Amino acid sequence: MKKILTVLLISFSVAFLLSGCRVTTIEQAIMAAESNGSIPRLNHDNTITGPDKDNNGIRDDIDAYIATLPYTEVQKKAIQQNARALNTTLTVDKTDKTALTDVSTKLVRAVVCIHDKFQDGTTTASKLISENEKMTINTKNRFIEYEKYNSARSGSVTRLPDGDTCE
Amino acid sequence: MSKKFFIRIVFGLLLTLSANAATCSKSYTLGFFNGVWNTEYESFDGTQAVRGLIGNTYNNEPVKYESFYNHTGSSVGATSLQDLAETFIQRANEIDKSGQMGKRFEYFWEFLGSSEPTFLDKLAGFLPNAASLFDSVYTAITTKLTSIISFFLSNPPTEADYTSHNARLDALATDGEKLMLVGHSQGNLFMNHAYDHILPVVTKDRVAAAHIAPASPTLRGNWVLADIDLVINALRIQGVTSVPNINLTIPASKVDVSGHTLSGTYLDPTRDGRGRVKTMIETGMGKLKNSCGHLEYRIIITDHDTIGGEVYHNIGSYLTIPSRDEVITALGYQDWTPVDWDASYVLQYHYDAVTSKSGYYLITNYDALVSASYLKENLPHGPLDGNWYFTEISKLYYYRVIRYVY
């Protein structure tokens, strides 16, 4: 059923664009941008983690998006490490302090790794980090779960690791 | 004793297991304090961005970086970020009756300024009147951000919010670290408290502060505030006169419409903020001195109260005690009771010389403490109004005893 609805939505969007109609609403603009690929079509289902068919710890739509980025394989691996680490904040038991610390360690290592791989004198690493957060935490359900993690970590102190933190 | 006169007292000891060893640490720790709506992920990124600015060495000494994370709420039962998300949903649903935008939280992060508005820019390419529609959401978010800061200024964090930060600072001070504290936005409120907590321990020789976009009524060091910072400058417009003066003029950018984010505005390599922040932090670090020598202990007054309207003892005044044994003799450690981290008292780290156990304790034997002759005779005191009052040790003060390296 979901597939049918998606096909219908895409068909309507394409038909809308081909018809030459002016875009007059935000909804139409979203459909048009997602249809022509200028904005990635992200998963917005009600689940916390979303689909991960290859079971690599990264949501499939984000996996596909990372593959399109114009970076080296080493850099893409750093981006994937961030995507995986951020996903674990959604699934970790928020009452298990040891587990929370483990997730936080993964997160900080991913951050240090991506900065290490994008030492280009710009803020590219920070932009990729915020983009990862924006695309992963992209529904209210996921946001609520993410907030539980951040609240559980409030008051913590974390030292940035040294050396190679990439996986 | 009536409640009016007996409020509460906690005497604390911070004694380390290696009290006999002289320490001579030659390194810096830079502590970064994030804004309260930041996620831990963003806080790590901010700390790492500051690391990229300063580097892993300064004056040929190592610099370590630590994220002092806080994510406290701005209303009952909700975090600041949740409040902002609700504002986003409301406004998004107003400009998009279909509800599609409000369901897509990627736009929330863009309106918040946590992420570049790349998706919004794409939408604007399809929708002629997008700018005016989006402006209303930007304005609502900025207004909410400002109200959250106002809330925090009038409802500052509690001691419970600071507990683990304080403990970490104590440990770093004990290790002889030179402490460079950097705050961004509301993180400056937490940083100010951290600075005030550790200053009596290490003096200005070993701690300095730097404020980025300070949302704090008072400052502990130099600051950088941009003219395009809509959030902080909105506080001034609202009548919060304690906001510091603008001292950075930079062009606006679509990358960060709020002009307030750390990476998007203040560390943006294409504008002047980055250089100013770097200079500010390095100036602070340049004032710090190494701490080598033998150890001593200080009893430090960390809070005060009044009896009949009179104020006793200045916060930060201290008494130096030459050895740990004398501290223990003076205070009487025999009635220490372990307490929970979340207790509302001021807790201090204590090493029990008899049991060789360490941890956080609450002293319950007030009478033993009050009768400690060493304290009675030697504790410096002084009122906040410049006059001197009597020296009797009362039950109305908080003390810390810490190992001090000099």
XYZ file of C-alpha atoms in Angstrom:
573
model
C 0.000 0.000 0.000
C 2.811 2.358 0.940
C 4.542 1.656 -2.354
C 1.399 2.447 -4.278
C 0.954 5.702 -2.440
C 4.578 6.657 -3.056
C 4.281 5.898 -6.779
C 1.088 7.910 -6.958
C 2.711 10.823 -5.121
C 5.688 10.820 -7.459
C 3.411 10.519 -10.481
C 1.330 13.461 -9.361
C 4.444 15.517 -8.669
C 5.959 14.769 -12.081
C 2.659 15.399 -13.788
C 2.395 18.640 -11.862
C 5.794 19.790 -13.038
C 5.230 18.691 -16.627
C 1.925 20.467 -16.733
C 3.773 23.746 -16.316
C 1.626 24.810 -13.388
C 3.081 27.418 -11.105
C 4.109 26.268 -7.652
C 2.047 28.293 -5.230
C 2.301 26.382 -1.960
C 5.075 25.019 0.222
C 3.654 21.530 -0.169
C 3.943 21.819 -3.944
C 7.473 23.181 -3.630
C 8.500 20.248 -1.414
C 7.060 17.739 -3.867
C 8.678 19.447 -6.818
C 12.105 19.660 -5.136
C 11.987 16.045 -4.021
C 10.770 14.920 -7.432
C 13.548 16.541 -9.408
C 16.177 15.428 -6.916
C 17.301 18.859 -5.732
C 16.309 17.763 -2.212
C 16.902 14.124 -1.214
C 13.761 12.116 -0.690
C 14.093 11.184 2.983
C 12.261 8.538 4.916
C 9.591 10.015 7.192
C 7.833 6.932 8.451
C 6.730 6.504 12.052
C 9.574 4.214 13.053
C 12.544 5.450 15.050
C 15.283 3.964 12.926
C 13.683 3.752 9.483
C 14.566 1.120 6.856
C 18.048 -0.408 6.853
C 17.880 -3.297 4.393
C 21.616 -3.967 4.293
C 21.740 -3.808 8.066
C 24.814 -1.581 8.105
C 23.494 0.714 10.818
C 22.633 3.511 8.418
C 19.139 4.329 7.194
C 18.853 3.389 3.518
C 17.864 6.832 2.273
C 20.842 8.408 4.049
C 23.113 5.668 2.759
C 21.988 6.498 -0.761
C 22.516 10.208 -0.189
C 26.057 9.720 1.127
C 26.877 7.706 -1.998
C 26.073 10.737 -4.154
C 28.433 13.108 -2.318
C 31.538 14.307 -4.179
C 34.112 13.123 -1.646
C 36.819 10.474 -1.467
C 36.048 7.009 -0.174
C 37.951 7.734 3.052
C 35.885 10.859 3.583
C 32.646 9.023 2.835
C 33.594 6.410 5.416
C 33.948 9.181 7.979
C 30.479 10.456 7.063
C 29.081 6.927 7.350
C 30.700 6.530 10.777
C 28.851 9.656 11.877
C 25.552 8.391 10.486
C 25.952 5.071 12.312
C 26.959 6.721 15.583
C 24.043 9.155 15.519
C 21.601 6.305 14.865
C 22.688 4.600 18.068
C 21.483 7.593 20.097
C 17.956 6.677 19.015
C 18.071 3.026 20.013
C 20.158 3.067 23.190
C 18.485 2.407 26.539
C 18.278 5.899 28.059
C 18.328 4.487 31.578
C 21.544 2.502 31.095
C 24.381 4.885 31.984
C 27.083 2.556 30.724
C 25.332 2.135 27.390
C 24.831 5.893 27.146
C 28.522 6.473 27.732
C 29.375 3.931 25.034
C 27.137 5.728 22.549
C 28.625 9.076 23.509
C 32.099 7.680 22.941
C 31.080 6.514 19.470
C 29.653 9.936 18.782
C 32.707 11.907 19.866
C 35.041 9.591 17.980
C 32.946 10.065 14.849
C 33.102 13.846 15.247
C 36.868 13.867 15.685
C 37.235 11.492 12.738
C 35.251 13.609 10.294
C 37.131 16.752 11.284
C 40.360 14.843 10.715
C 39.296 13.871 7.197
C 38.129 17.334 6.183
C 41.027 19.561 7.185
C 40.460 21.903 4.274
C 40.492 25.192 6.157
C 36.719 25.477 5.892
C 33.797 24.415 8.037
C 32.962 21.442 5.807
C 33.180 18.929 8.664
C 30.800 20.940 10.828
C 28.420 21.327 7.899
C 28.419 17.576 7.289
C 27.795 16.927 10.978
C 24.812 19.257 11.033
C 23.562 17.791 7.769
C 23.754 14.300 9.245
C 21.780 15.447 12.278
C 19.222 17.214 10.089
C 18.633 14.169 7.882
C 18.708 11.528 10.631
C 16.553 13.345 13.193
C 13.908 14.257 10.626
C 10.593 13.321 12.228
C 8.932 14.237 15.469
C 9.208 10.661 16.782
C 12.921 10.549 16.083
C 13.367 14.001 17.578
C 11.612 13.003 20.800
C 13.813 9.920 21.122
C 16.911 11.990 20.388
C 15.953 14.495 23.055
C 15.727 11.709 25.599
C 19.335 10.871 24.799
C 20.525 14.479 25.057
C 18.679 15.015 28.319
C 20.198 11.841 29.748
C 23.644 13.134 28.834
C 23.140 16.605 30.303
C 25.823 17.461 32.845
C 28.390 15.101 31.379
C 31.989 16.020 30.631
C 33.732 14.382 27.695
C 37.357 14.707 26.678
C 37.975 14.751 22.939
C 40.066 11.713 22.000
C 43.488 12.003 20.387
C 44.891 10.059 17.456
C 43.030 8.205 14.717
C 39.424 7.745 15.761
C 38.105 6.554 12.411
C 36.666 3.043 12.095
C 17.023 26.554 66.337
C 14.448 28.114 64.077
C 14.439 27.479 60.381
C 15.196 31.124 59.871
C 18.545 30.766 61.536
C 19.385 27.230 60.639
C 19.421 26.863 56.936
C 21.881 24.139 56.136
C 25.558 23.583 56.189
C 27.784 21.272 54.355
C 31.436 21.038 55.091
C 33.210 19.244 52.369
C 36.554 17.786 51.803
C 38.238 17.323 48.525
C 41.277 15.280 49.271
C 43.018 13.170 46.748
C 44.462 9.729 47.001
C 47.836 10.993 45.898
C 48.152 13.764 48.382
C 51.779 13.078 49.074
C 52.898 13.441 45.517
C 53.962 16.820 44.256
C 52.416 17.625 40.902
C 53.922 19.634 38.138
C 51.557 19.519 35.230
C 52.519 21.454 32.147
C 49.439 21.324 30.009
C 46.217 23.140 29.258
C 42.673 21.892 29.361
C 40.189 23.898 27.336
C 36.661 23.403 28.581
C 33.857 24.282 26.162
C 30.372 25.130 27.444
C 27.629 24.880 24.814
C 24.357 26.743 24.468
C 21.532 24.914 26.211
C 19.540 24.037 23.105
C 22.573 22.350 21.546
C 22.635 18.584 21.277
C 25.597 16.623 22.594
C 26.603 15.925 18.987
C 26.704 19.668 18.281
C 28.584 20.285 21.506
C 31.266 17.808 20.436
C 31.428 19.513 17.061
C 31.772 22.919 18.720
C 34.544 21.685 21.003
C 36.351 20.100 18.075
C 35.903 23.300 16.037
C 37.615 25.234 18.828
C 40.351 22.618 18.795
C 40.770 23.268 15.083
C 41.150 26.938 15.887
C 43.705 26.669 18.697
C 45.453 23.381 17.927
C 46.789 20.567 20.070
C 49.684 22.612 21.452
C 50.085 26.115 22.764
C 53.403 27.577 23.875
C 54.906 24.144 23.194
C 52.615 22.528 25.752
C 49.771 20.102 25.043
C 46.197 21.336 24.990
C 43.399 18.922 25.824
C 39.767 19.650 25.022
C 36.718 18.765 27.054
C 33.037 19.287 26.358
C 31.088 20.396 29.445
C 27.655 19.486 28.209
C 24.353 20.865 29.445
C 20.883 20.373 28.051
C 18.578 21.783 30.665
C 14.987 22.725 30.152
C 13.422 26.105 29.720
C 10.007 25.055 30.944
C 8.545 22.350 33.101
C 8.820 18.940 31.488
C 10.449 20.122 28.300
C 13.938 20.938 27.099
C 14.736 24.195 25.354
C 15.025 22.321 22.092
C 11.574 20.791 22.541
C 10.122 24.251 23.074
C 11.770 25.400 19.870
C 10.480 22.370 17.997
C 6.932 23.174 19.102
C 7.364 26.717 17.829
C 8.576 25.328 14.516
C 5.615 22.990 14.137
C 3.114 25.742 14.929
C 4.628 28.222 12.498
C 5.291 25.669 9.773
C 1.648 24.614 9.919
C 0.602 28.242 9.587
C 2.529 28.776 6.365
C 1.852 25.274 5.044
C -1.682 24.154 5.757
C -0.951 20.694 4.350
C 1.305 20.038 7.333
C 4.058 18.572 5.149
C 6.726 21.000 6.284
C 5.858 20.603 9.975
C 6.297 16.853 9.652
C 9.701 17.231 8.083
C 12.059 18.062 10.909
C 14.960 18.646 8.532
C 13.457 22.091 8.087
C 13.386 22.610 11.842
C 17.171 22.253 12.054
C 17.547 24.700 9.170
C 15.274 27.322 10.682
C 17.096 26.901 13.991
C 20.416 27.645 12.321
C 21.925 24.335 13.391
C 22.209 23.437 9.738
C 22.685 25.536 6.627
C 19.333 26.263 4.935
C 20.196 24.318 1.801
C 16.789 22.636 1.568
C 14.938 25.891 2.219
C 16.977 27.525 -0.533
C 15.891 24.803 -2.930
C 12.258 25.332 -2.017
C 12.680 29.049 -2.581
C 13.738 28.253 -6.132
C 10.276 26.849 -6.764
C 8.193 29.229 -4.702
C 8.276 32.970 -5.527
C 6.998 34.155 -2.143
C 9.099 31.724 -0.093
C 11.264 34.409 1.497
C 8.365 36.178 3.182
C 6.836 32.893 4.327
C 10.107 31.642 5.750
C 10.852 34.965 7.419
C 7.863 34.503 9.693
C 9.257 31.167 10.913
C 12.762 32.555 11.334
C 11.350 35.431 13.360
C 9.294 33.100 15.557
C 12.285 30.855 16.215
C 14.568 33.794 17.027
C 11.937 35.264 19.328
C 11.628 31.913 21.093
C 15.402 31.633 21.421
C 15.493 35.053 23.008
C 12.692 34.214 25.416
C 14.520 31.037 26.433
C 17.622 33.047 27.261
C 15.527 35.537 29.206
C 14.045 32.642 31.129
C 17.491 31.370 32.045
C 18.653 34.789 33.152
C 15.804 34.954 35.639
C 15.806 31.205 36.435
C 19.463 30.194 36.490
C 20.510 26.564 36.647
C 20.555 24.884 40.035
C 23.461 23.362 41.937
C 22.328 19.951 40.746
C 22.949 21.064 37.166
C 26.502 22.016 38.062
C 27.497 19.068 40.233
C 29.353 16.905 37.751
C 30.945 19.911 36.057
C 32.265 21.058 39.432
C 33.644 17.632 40.215
C 35.488 17.490 36.916
C 36.940 20.969 37.443
C 38.110 19.956 40.910
C 39.877 16.949 39.440
C 41.538 19.023 36.725
C 42.649 21.576 39.290
C 44.060 18.827 41.449
C 46.028 17.581 38.467
C 47.557 21.029 38.141
C 45.987 21.766 34.775
C 45.849 25.282 33.402
C 42.166 25.840 32.659
C 40.901 27.831 29.700
C 37.105 28.034 29.815
C 35.141 29.003 26.701
C 31.396 29.578 26.648
C 28.986 30.094 23.771
C 25.538 31.650 24.150
C 23.791 30.373 27.287
C 26.771 28.151 27.935
C 28.311 31.313 29.367
C 25.978 31.017 32.363
C 27.383 27.580 33.086
C 30.901 28.751 32.385
C 30.593 31.685 34.782
C 29.583 29.306 37.527
C 32.451 26.954 36.659
C 34.897 29.846 36.745
C 33.596 31.086 40.107
C 33.735 27.559 41.480
C 37.343 26.901 40.571
C 38.868 30.391 40.845
C 39.430 30.219 44.621
C 41.207 26.934 44.097
C 43.585 27.858 41.328
C 43.544 31.685 41.303
C 43.796 33.655 38.070
C 47.184 32.057 37.500
C 45.490 28.900 36.325
C 42.047 29.754 35.027
C 40.830 32.161 32.367
C 37.509 32.638 30.622
C 36.432 33.687 27.142
C 32.863 34.499 26.125
C 31.460 33.951 22.636
C 28.062 35.572 22.063
C 27.548 35.862 25.815
C 23.989 35.551 27.041
C 25.159 36.301 30.543
C 24.658 39.356 32.691
C 28.228 39.286 33.980
C 31.534 38.418 32.369
C 34.655 36.659 33.618
C 36.920 37.479 30.712
C 37.002 39.006 27.254
C 34.080 38.560 24.895
C 33.116 38.646 21.245
C 29.603 39.721 20.268
C 28.677 40.327 16.628
C 26.461 43.137 15.436
C 24.481 40.629 13.356
C 23.729 38.377 16.328
C 19.934 38.597 16.334
C 19.495 36.448 19.438
C 21.747 38.253 21.903
C 21.026 41.689 20.560
C 17.306 40.999 20.847
C 17.848 40.742 24.592
C 19.075 44.315 24.610
C 16.026 45.444 22.651
C 13.829 43.673 25.191
C 15.410 45.732 27.926
C 17.970 43.282 29.247
C 20.590 45.955 29.736
C 23.256 43.641 31.030
C 24.054 42.249 27.605
C 27.609 43.319 26.712
C 28.359 45.755 23.949
C 28.786 44.706 20.355
C 32.494 44.531 19.529
C 32.492 42.691 16.214
C 31.080 44.063 12.970
C 30.722 41.481 10.221
C 28.521 41.095 7.167
C 25.382 38.996 7.447
C 25.279 35.621 5.767
C 22.548 33.307 4.560
C 24.536 30.423 6.041
C 23.421 31.438 9.525
C 20.483 33.810 9.473
C 20.514 34.142 13.278
C 24.110 35.425 13.269
C 24.468 33.521 16.529
C 25.780 30.016 15.913
C 29.321 29.021 16.793
C 30.512 27.444 13.551
C 28.136 29.287 11.212
C 28.999 32.793 12.392
C 31.700 33.135 15.035
C 34.094 30.529 13.617
C 33.233 31.140 9.969
C 36.621 31.325 8.182
C 35.262 33.779 5.608
C 34.513 36.490 8.171
C 36.395 38.252 10.953
C 34.812 36.507 13.923
C 37.094 33.487 13.709
C 40.281 35.522 14.094
C 38.815 37.510 16.949
C 37.766 34.398 18.835
C 41.192 32.842 18.316
C 42.953 35.944 19.627
C 40.609 36.126 22.605
C 41.201 32.525 23.646
C 44.953 32.685 23.099
C 45.149 35.897 25.113
C 43.486 34.099 27.986
C 45.782 31.092 27.681
C 48.808 33.344 27.515
C 48.089 34.627 31.016
C 48.064 31.184 32.608
C 51.051 29.872 34.541
C 52.351 26.437 35.323
C 51.745 25.061 38.743
C 54.672 23.208 40.270
C 55.667 22.701 43.860
C 54.377 21.156 47.041
C 50.799 20.668 48.055
C 48.692 22.434 50.564
C 45.032 22.439 51.477
C 42.611 25.271 51.617
C 39.260 25.623 53.267
C 37.294 27.753 50.898
C 34.035 29.478 51.559
C 31.800 28.754 48.611
C 28.507 30.139 49.736
C 27.201 32.421 52.407
C 24.041 33.314 54.171
C 22.900 35.804 56.718
C 22.021 35.872 60.366
C 19.597 38.609 61.263
C 20.394 40.466 58.075
C 24.151 40.444 58.599
C 26.374 38.850 56.006
C 29.389 36.833 57.103
C 32.399 35.718 55.186
C 33.263 36.571 51.631
C 32.763 33.894 49.071
C 36.163 32.832 47.908
C 38.092 33.710 51.055
C 40.136 30.829 52.312
C 42.287 29.376 55.006
C 45.434 27.539 54.123
C 46.203 24.360 56.014
C 49.602 22.795 55.521
C 48.696 19.119 55.510
C 45.841 16.731 55.002
C 46.117 15.369 58.501
C 45.525 18.793 59.963
C 42.459 19.198 57.815
C 41.042 15.953 59.050
C 41.912 16.788 62.620
C 40.342 20.176 62.308
C 37.091 19.102 60.781
C 36.547 15.716 62.340
C 35.823 13.250 59.598
C 34.335 10.486 61.691
C 30.704 11.148 60.892
C 30.715 11.276 57.136
C 27.688 9.837 55.481
C 27.622 8.801 51.856
C 24.915 10.568 49.903
C 23.441 10.331 46.477
C 24.734 12.380 43.557
C 21.366 13.950 43.050
C 20.975 15.273 46.577
C 20.338 18.958 46.679
C 23.234 19.679 48.990
C 26.621 20.869 47.948
C 28.602 17.685 47.814
C 32.330 17.428 47.922
C 34.774 14.721 47.206
C 36.294 13.230 50.318
C 39.045 10.775 50.998
C 38.626 8.986 54.282
C 42.079 8.400 55.726
C 40.830 5.681 58.056
C 38.888 3.534 55.645
C 40.874 4.578 52.557
C 37.557 5.083 50.788
C 36.827 8.054 48.615
C 33.612 9.449 47.256
C 30.998 12.089 47.764
C 29.898 12.597 51.341
C 27.686 14.832 53.341
C 28.923 15.732 56.786
C 26.226 15.297 59.370
C 28.191 15.920 62.532
C 27.676 19.668 62.568
C 28.561 20.096 66.211
C 31.945 18.484 65.734
C 32.632 20.836 62.887
C 31.496 23.945 64.666
C 33.616 23.136 67.651
C 36.717 22.609 65.579
C 39.057 25.028 67.284
C 41.355 25.285 64.317
C 38.601 26.727 62.198
C 37.327 28.988 64.933
C 40.649 30.611 65.437
C 41.892 30.817 61.900
C 39.096 31.088 59.406
C 39.304 34.452 57.673
C 36.101 36.292 57.470
C 34.705 39.495 56.210
C 31.382 40.931 55.253
C 30.402 41.751 51.744
C 29.723 45.363 52.714
C 33.335 46.136 53.667
C 32.852 46.091 57.438
C 34.096 43.361 59.733
C 31.907 41.268 61.947
C 32.616 38.669 64.618
C 34.461 35.523 63.716
C 32.372 32.786 65.202
C 31.944 29.777 63.030
C 28.275 29.347 62.397
C 26.238 26.651 60.740
C 25.326 28.812 57.855
C 28.272 28.469 55.524
C 29.486 26.126 52.910
C 33.130 25.233 52.917
C 35.321 23.257 50.667
C 38.688 21.852 51.460
C 40.742 21.168 48.419
C 44.229 20.156 47.666
C 46.034 23.104 46.217
C 49.129 22.874 44.115
C 51.386 25.859 43.812
